[in-house]
PDB file of C-alpha atoms in Angstrom:
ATOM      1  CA  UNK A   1       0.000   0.000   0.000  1.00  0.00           C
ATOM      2  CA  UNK A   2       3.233   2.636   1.146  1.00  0.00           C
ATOM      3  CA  UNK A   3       4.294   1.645  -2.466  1.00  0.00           C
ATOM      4  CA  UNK A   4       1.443   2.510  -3.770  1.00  0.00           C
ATOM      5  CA  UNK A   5       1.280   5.637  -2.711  1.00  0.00           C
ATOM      6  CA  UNK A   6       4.844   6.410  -2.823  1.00  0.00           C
ATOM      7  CA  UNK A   7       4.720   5.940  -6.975  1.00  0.00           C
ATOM      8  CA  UNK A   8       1.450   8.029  -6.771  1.00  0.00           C
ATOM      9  CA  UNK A   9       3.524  10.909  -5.284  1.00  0.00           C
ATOM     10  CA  UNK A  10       6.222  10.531  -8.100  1.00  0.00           C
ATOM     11  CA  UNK A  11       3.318  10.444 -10.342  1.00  0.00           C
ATOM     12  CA  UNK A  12       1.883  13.696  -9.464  1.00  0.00           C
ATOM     13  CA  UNK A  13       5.366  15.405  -8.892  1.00  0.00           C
ATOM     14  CA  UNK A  14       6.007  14.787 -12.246  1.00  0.00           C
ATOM     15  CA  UNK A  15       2.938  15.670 -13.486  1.00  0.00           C
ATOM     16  CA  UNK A  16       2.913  19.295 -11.277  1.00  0.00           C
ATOM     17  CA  UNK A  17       6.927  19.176 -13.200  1.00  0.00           C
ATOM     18  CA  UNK A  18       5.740  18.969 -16.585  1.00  0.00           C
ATOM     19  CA  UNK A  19       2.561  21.277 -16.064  1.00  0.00           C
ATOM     20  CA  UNK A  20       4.813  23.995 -14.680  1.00  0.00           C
ATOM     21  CA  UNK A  21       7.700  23.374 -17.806  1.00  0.00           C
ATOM     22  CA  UNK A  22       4.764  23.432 -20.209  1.00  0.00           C
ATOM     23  CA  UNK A  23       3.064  27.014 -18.438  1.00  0.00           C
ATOM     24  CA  UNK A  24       6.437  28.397 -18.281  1.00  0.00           C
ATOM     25  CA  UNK A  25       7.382  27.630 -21.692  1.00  0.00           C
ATOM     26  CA  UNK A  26       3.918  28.802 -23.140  1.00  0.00           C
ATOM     27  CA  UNK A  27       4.035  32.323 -20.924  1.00  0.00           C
ATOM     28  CA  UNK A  28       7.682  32.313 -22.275  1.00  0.00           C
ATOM     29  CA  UNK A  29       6.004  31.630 -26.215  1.00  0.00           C
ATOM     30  CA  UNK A  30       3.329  34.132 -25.521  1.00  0.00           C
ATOM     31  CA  UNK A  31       5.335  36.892 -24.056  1.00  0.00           C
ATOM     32  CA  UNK A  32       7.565  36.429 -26.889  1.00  0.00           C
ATOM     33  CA  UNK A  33       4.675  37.174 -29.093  1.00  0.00           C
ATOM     34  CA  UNK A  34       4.063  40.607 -27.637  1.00  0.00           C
ATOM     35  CA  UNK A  35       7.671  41.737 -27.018  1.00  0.00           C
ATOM     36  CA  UNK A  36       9.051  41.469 -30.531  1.00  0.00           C
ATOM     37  CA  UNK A  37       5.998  43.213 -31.687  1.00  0.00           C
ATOM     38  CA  UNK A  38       6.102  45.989 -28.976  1.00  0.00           C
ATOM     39  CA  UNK A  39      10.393  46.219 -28.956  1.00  0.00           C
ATOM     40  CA  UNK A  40       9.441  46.643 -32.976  1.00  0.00           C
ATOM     41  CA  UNK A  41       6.945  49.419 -32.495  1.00  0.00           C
ATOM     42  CA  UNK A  42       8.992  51.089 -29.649  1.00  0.00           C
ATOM     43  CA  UNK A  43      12.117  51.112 -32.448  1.00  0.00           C
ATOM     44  CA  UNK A  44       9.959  52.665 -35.215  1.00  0.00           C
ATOM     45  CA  UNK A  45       8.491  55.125 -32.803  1.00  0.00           C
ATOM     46  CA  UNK A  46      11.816  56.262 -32.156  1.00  0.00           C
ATOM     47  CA  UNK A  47      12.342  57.061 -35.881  1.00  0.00           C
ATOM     48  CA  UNK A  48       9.623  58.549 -36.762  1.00  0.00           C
ATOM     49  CA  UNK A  49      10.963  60.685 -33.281  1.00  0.00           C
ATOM     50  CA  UNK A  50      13.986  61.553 -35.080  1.00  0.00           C
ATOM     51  CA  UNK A  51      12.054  62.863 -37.374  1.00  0.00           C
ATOM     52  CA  UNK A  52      13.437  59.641 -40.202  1.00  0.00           C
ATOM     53  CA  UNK A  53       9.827  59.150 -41.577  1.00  0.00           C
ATOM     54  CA  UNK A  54       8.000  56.862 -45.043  1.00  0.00           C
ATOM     55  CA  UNK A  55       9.341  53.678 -43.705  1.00  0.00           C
ATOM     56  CA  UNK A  56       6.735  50.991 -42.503  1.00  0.00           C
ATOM     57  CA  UNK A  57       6.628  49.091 -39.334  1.00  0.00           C
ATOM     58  CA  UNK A  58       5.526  45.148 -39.776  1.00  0.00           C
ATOM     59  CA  UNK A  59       3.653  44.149 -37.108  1.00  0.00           C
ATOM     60  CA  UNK A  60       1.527  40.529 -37.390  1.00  0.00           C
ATOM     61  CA  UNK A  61      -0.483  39.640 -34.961  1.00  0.00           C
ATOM     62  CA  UNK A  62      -3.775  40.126 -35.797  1.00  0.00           C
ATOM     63  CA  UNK A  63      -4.384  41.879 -33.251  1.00  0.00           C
ATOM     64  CA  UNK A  64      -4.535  45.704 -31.573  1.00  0.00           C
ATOM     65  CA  UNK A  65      -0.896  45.841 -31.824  1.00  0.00           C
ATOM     66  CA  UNK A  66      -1.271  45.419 -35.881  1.00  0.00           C
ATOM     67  CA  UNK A  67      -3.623  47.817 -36.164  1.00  0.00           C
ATOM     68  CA  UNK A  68      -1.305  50.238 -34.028  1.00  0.00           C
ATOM     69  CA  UNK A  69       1.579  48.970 -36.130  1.00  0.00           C
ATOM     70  CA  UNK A  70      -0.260  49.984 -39.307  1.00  0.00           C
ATOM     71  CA  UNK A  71      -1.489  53.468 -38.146  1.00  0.00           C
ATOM     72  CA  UNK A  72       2.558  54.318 -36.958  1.00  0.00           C
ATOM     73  CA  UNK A  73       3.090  53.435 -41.024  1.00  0.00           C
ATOM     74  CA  UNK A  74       0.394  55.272 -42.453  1.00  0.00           C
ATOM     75  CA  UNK A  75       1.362  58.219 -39.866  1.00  0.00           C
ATOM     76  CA  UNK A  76       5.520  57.447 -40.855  1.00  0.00           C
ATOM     77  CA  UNK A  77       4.349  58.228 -44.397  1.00  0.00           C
ATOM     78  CA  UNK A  78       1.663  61.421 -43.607  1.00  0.00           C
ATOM     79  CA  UNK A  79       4.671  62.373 -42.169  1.00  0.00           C
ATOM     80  CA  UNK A  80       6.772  62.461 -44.720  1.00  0.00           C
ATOM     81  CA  UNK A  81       4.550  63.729 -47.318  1.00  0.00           C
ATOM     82  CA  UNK A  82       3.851  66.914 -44.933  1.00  0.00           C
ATOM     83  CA  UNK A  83       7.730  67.494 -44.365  1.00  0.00           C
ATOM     84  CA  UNK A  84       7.759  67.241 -48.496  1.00  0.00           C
ATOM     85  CA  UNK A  85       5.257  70.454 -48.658  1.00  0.00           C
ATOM     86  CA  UNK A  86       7.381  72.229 -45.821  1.00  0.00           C
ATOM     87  CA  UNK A  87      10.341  71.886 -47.632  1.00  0.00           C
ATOM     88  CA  UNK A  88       8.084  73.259 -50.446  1.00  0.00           C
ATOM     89  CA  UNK A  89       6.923  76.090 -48.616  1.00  0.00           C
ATOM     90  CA  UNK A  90       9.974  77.082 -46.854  1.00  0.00           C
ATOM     91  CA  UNK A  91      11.292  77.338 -50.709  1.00  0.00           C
ATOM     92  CA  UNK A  92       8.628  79.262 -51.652  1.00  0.00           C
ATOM     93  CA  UNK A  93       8.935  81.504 -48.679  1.00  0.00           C
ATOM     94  CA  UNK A  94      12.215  82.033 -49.849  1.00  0.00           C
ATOM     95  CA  UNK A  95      11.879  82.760 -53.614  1.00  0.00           C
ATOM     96  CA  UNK A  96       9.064  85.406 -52.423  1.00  0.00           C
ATOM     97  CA  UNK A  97      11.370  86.985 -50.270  1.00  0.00           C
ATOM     98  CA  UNK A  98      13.829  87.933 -53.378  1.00  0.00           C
ATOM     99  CA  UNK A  99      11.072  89.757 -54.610  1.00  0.00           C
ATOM    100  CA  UNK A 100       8.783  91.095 -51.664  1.00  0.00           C
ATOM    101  CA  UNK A 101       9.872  92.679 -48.094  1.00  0.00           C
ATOM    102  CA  UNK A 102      10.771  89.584 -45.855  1.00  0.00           C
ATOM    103  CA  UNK A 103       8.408  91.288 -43.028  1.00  0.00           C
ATOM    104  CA  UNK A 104       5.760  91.401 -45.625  1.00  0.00           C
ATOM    105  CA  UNK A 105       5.876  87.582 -46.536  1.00  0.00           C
ATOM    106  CA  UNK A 106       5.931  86.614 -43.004  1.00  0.00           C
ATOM    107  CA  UNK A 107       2.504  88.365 -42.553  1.00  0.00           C
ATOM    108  CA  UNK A 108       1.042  87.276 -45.366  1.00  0.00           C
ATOM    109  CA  UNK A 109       1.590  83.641 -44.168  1.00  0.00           C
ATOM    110  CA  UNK A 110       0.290  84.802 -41.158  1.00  0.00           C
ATOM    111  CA  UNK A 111      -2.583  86.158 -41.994  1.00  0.00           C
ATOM    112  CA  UNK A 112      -1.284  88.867 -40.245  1.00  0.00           C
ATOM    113  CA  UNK A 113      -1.574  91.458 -43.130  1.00  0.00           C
ATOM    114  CA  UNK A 114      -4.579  93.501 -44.299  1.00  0.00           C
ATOM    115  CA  UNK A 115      -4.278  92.180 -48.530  1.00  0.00           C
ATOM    116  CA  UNK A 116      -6.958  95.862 -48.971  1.00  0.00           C
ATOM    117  CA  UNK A 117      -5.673  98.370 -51.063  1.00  0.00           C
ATOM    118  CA  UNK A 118      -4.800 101.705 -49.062  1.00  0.00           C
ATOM    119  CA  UNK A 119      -2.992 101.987 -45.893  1.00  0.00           C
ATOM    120  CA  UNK A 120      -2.424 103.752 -42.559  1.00  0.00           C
ATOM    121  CA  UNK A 121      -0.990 107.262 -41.848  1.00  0.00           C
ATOM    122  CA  UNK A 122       2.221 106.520 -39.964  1.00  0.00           C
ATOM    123  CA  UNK A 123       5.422 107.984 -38.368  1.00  0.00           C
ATOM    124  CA  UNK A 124       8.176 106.658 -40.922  1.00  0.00           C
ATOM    125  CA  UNK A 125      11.790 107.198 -41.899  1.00  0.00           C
ATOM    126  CA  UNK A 126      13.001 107.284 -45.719  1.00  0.00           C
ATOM    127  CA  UNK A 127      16.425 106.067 -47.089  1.00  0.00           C
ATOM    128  CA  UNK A 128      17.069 106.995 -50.072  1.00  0.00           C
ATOM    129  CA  UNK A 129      20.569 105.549 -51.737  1.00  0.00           C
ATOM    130  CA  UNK A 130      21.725 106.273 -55.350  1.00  0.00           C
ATOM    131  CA  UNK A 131      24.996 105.814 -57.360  1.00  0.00           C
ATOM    132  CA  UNK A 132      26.445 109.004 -58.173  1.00  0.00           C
ATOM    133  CA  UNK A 133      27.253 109.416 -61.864  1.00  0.00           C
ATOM    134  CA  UNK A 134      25.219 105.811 -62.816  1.00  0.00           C
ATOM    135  CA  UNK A 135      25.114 106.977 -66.228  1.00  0.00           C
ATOM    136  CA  UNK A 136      28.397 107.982 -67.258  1.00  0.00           C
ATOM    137  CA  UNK A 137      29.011 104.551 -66.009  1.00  0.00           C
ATOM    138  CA  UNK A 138      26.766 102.485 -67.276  1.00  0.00           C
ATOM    139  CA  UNK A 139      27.823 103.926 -70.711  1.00  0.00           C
ATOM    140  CA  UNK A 140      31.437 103.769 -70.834  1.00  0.00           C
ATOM    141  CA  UNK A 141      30.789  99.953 -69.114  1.00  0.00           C
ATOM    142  CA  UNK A 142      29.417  96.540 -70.793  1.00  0.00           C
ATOM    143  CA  UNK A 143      25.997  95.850 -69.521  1.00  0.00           C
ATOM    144  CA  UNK A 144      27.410  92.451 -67.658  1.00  0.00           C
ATOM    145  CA  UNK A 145      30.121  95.061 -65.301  1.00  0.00           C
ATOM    146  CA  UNK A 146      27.116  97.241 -64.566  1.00  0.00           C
ATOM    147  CA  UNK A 147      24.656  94.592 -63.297  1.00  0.00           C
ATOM    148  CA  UNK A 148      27.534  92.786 -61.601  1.00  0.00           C
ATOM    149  CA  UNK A 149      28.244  95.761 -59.463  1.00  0.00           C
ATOM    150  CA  UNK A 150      24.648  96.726 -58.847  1.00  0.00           C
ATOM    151  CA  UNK A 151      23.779  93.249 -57.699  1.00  0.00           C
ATOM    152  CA  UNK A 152      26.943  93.232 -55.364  1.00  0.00           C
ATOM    153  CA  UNK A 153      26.172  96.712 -54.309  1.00  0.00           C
ATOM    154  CA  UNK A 154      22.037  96.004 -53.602  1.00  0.00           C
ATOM    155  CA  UNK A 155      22.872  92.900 -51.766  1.00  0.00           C
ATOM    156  CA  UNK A 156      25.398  94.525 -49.008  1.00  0.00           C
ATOM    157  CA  UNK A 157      23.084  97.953 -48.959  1.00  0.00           C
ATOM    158  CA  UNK A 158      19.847  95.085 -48.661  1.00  0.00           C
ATOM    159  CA  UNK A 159      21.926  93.506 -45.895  1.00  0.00           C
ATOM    160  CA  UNK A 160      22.847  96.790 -43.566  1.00  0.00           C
ATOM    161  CA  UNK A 161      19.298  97.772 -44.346  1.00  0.00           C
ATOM    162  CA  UNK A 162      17.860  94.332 -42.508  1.00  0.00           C
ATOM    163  CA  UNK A 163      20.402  94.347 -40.039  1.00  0.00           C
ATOM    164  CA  UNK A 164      19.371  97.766 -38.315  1.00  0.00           C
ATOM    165  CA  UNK A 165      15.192  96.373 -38.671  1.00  0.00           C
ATOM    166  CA  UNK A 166      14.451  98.318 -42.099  1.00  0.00           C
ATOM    167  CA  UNK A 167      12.578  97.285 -44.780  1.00  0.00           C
ATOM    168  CA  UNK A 168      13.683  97.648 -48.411  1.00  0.00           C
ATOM    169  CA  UNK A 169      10.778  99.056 -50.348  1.00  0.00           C
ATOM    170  CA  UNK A 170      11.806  98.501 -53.777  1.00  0.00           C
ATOM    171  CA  UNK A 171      14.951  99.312 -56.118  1.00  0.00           C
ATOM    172  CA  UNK A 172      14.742 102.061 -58.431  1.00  0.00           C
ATOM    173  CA  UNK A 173      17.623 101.873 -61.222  1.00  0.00           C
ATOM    174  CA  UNK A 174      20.509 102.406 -59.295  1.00  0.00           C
ATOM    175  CA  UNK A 175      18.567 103.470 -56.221  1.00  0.00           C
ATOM    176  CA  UNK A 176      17.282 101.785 -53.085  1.00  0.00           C
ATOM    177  CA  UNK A 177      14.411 103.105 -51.034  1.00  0.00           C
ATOM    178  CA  UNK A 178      14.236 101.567 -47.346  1.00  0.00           C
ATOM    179  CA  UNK A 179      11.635 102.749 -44.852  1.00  0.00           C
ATOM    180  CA  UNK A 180      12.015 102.315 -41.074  1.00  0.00           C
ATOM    181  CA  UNK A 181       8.633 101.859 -38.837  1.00  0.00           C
ATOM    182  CA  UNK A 182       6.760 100.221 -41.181  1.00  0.00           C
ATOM    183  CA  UNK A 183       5.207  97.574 -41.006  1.00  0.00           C
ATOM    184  CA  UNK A 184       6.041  97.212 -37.522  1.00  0.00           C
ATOM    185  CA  UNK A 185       6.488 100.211 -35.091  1.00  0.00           C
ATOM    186  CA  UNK A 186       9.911 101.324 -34.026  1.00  0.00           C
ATOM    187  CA  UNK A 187      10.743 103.893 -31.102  1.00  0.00           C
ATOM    188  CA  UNK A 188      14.000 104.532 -32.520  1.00  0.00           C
ATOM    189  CA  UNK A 189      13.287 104.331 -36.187  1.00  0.00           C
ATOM    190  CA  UNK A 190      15.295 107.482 -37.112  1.00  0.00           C
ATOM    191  CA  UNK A 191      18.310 105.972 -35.193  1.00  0.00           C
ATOM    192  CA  UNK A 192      18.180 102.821 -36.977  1.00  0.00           C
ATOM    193  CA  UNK A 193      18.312 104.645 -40.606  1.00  0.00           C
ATOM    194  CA  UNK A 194      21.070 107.060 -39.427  1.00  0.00           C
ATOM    195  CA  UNK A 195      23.252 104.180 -38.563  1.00  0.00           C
ATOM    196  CA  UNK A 196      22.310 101.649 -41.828  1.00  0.00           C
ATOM    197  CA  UNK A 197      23.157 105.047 -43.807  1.00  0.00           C
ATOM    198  CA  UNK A 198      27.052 105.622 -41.728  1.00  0.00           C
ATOM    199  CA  UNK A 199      27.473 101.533 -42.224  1.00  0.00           C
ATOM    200  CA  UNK A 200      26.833 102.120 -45.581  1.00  0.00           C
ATOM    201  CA  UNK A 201      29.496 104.743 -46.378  1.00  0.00           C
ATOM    202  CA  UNK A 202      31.697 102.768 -44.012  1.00  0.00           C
ATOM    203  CA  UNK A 203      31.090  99.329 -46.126  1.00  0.00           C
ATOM    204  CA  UNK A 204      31.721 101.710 -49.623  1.00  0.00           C
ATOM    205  CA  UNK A 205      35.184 101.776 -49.282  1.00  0.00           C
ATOM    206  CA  UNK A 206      35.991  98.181 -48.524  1.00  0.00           C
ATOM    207  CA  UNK A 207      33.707  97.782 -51.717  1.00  0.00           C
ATOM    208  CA  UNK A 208      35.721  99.971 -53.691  1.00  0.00           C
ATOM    209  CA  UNK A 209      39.103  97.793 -53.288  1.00  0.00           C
ATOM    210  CA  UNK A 210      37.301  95.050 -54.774  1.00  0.00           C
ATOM    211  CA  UNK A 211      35.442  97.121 -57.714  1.00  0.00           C
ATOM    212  CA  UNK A 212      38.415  99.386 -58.635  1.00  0.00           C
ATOM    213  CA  UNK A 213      40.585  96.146 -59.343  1.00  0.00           C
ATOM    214  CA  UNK A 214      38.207  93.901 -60.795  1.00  0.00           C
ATOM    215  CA  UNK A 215      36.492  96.620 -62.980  1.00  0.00           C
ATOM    216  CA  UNK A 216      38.739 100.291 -62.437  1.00  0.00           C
ATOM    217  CA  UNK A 217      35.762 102.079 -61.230  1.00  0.00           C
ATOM    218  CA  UNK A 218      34.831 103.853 -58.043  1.00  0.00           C
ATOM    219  CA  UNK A 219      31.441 104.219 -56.544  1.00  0.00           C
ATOM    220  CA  UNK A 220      30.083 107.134 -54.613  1.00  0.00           C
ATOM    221  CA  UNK A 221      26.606 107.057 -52.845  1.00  0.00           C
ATOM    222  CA  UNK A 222      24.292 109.792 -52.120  1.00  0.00           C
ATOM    223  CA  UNK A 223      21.945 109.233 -49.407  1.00  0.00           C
ATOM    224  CA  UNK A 224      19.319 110.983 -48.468  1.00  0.00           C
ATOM    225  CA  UNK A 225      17.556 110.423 -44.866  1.00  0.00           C
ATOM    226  CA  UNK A 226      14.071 111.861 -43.527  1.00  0.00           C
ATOM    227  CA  UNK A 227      11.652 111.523 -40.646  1.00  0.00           C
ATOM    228  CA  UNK A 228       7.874 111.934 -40.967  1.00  0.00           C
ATOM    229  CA  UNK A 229       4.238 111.170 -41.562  1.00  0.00           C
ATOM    230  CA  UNK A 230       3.099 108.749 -45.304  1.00  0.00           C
ATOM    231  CA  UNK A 231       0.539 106.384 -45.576  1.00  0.00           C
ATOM    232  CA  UNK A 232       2.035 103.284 -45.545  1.00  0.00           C
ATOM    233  CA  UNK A 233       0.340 100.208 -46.943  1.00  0.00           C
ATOM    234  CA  UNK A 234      -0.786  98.259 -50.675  1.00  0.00           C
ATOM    235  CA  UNK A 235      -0.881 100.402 -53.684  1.00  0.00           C
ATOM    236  CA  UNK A 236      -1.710  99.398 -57.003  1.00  0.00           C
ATOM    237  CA  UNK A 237      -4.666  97.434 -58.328  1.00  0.00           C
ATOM    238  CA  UNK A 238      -6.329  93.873 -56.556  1.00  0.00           C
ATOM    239  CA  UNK A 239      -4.184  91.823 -59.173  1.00  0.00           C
ATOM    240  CA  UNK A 240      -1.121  93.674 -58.951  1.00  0.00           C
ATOM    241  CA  UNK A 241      -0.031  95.317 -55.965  1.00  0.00           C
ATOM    242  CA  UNK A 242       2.731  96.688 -53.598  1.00  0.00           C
ATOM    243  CA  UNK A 243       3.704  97.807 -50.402  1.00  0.00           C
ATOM    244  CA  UNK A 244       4.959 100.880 -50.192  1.00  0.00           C
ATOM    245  CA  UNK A 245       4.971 104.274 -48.500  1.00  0.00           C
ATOM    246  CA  UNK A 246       3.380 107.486 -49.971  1.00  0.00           C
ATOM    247  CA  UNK A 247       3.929 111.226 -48.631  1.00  0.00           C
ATOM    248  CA  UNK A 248       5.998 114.321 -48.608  1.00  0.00           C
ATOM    249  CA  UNK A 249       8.178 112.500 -46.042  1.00  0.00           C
ATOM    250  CA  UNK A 250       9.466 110.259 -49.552  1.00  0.00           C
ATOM    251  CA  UNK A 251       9.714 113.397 -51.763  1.00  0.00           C
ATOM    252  CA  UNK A 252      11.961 115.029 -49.599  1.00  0.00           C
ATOM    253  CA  UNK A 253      14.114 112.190 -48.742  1.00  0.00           C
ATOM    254  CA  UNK A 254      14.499 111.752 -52.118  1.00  0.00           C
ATOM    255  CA  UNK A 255      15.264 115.398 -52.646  1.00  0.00           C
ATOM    256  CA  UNK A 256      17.931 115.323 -50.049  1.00  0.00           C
ATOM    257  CA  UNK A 257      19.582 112.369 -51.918  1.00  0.00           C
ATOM    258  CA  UNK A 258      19.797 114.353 -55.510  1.00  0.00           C
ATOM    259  CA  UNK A 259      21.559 117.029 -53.570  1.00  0.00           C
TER     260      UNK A 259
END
């Protein structure tokens, strides 16, 4: 009878033995099912956090975790497409900006700024810089010298202009026209033009090196500086417009240039 039930105790031992092998290696199985699926979603989450999107995360379980797997995917390649129209945008941003005011652009993207024709009377000041003797030159010179020493000219006067918070207005021949105060307010507005206008002069003779060796010429600037009220806002027609500043305040700056 002890036998008995000693072989009965082996018996069940083993049995408990195997039952616990078998449930361990079946949680082992089914954990394994879920944490090569998750470990895979965690990695692709990462990319899509380092901003690497359009791959696809492969996730088959027929279960939640595939239909999280394929919404990361369609959201990896969203992604990607909407990056694609940034990149886009940001171009386009730029290419307007070669042709319209950077403040201007910004606003317009915005929504920021009133597209109406007309404009607001406002406290401004007018730059006004022109190449002295631009037509002797541009006659005794071939077309190519001329534009090549405008362009480098405009882009230096365009860059002292943005660094003291102006806003070019437009280019007139050989002439720039930058208002300060418009389209945002400025305190110091007057300040800011009087020092672009000194940097300016300053900047001309480090020019000059370049131009009198590369092309024997020397260019002098006149520029003319003035402080008051213009309406300041879109002129032209609703297909064709720009924005620009209109008052006595331009006349005279422009006055004080010629002389």
């Amino acid at each position: 009878v002890f036998a008995s039930v000693a072989r009965m105790r082996l018996i069940v031992a083993g049995t408990v033995a195997g039952a616990i092998l078998l449930a361990i290696l079946a949680g082992l199985f089914a954990a394994r099912r879920v944490t090569e699926p998750l470990g895979a979603l965690v990695a692709f989450a990462k990319t899509l956090g380092e901003r690497r999107f359009g791959g696809r995360v492969d996730v088959k379980t027929s279960d939640e975790l595939s239909t999280l797997g394929d919404a990361l995917s369609d959201a990896s390649v969203e992604l990607e497409a909407s990056e694609a129209r940034l990149r886009e945008e940001q171009a386009i941003r730029g290419d307007l900006r070669r042709y319209l005011p950077s403040e201007i652009v910004d606003r317009v993207i915005r929504r920021e700024q009133d597209m109406a024709l007309g404009g607001e009377r406002r406290e401004i000041t007018v730059l006004f810089a022109d190449v002295v003797g631009f037509t002797p030159l541009a006659e005794e010179r071939q077309p190519e010298e001329v534009v090549t020493i405008l362009n480098e000219l405009f882009t230096i006067l365009t860059e002292i202009v943005f660094r003291h918070g102006g806003l070019v207005d437009k280019f007139i021949g050989d002439c720039v026209m930058a208002i300060w105060g418009a389209p945002e307010s400025q305190d110091d507005h007057t300040e800011r033009a009087m020092a672009a206008a000194e940097e300016m002069l300053r900047w001309l003779e480090t020019g000059n090196l370049s131009w009198q060796e590369r092309f024997g010429v020397t260019i002098q600037l006149a520029i003319g500086v003035h402080r008051g009220e213009a309406v300041v806002g879109n002129i032209g027609s609703k297909t064709r417009m720009t924005y620009t500043a209109i008052g006595d305040v331009v006349n005279v700056a422009a006055r004080l240039e010629a002389i």
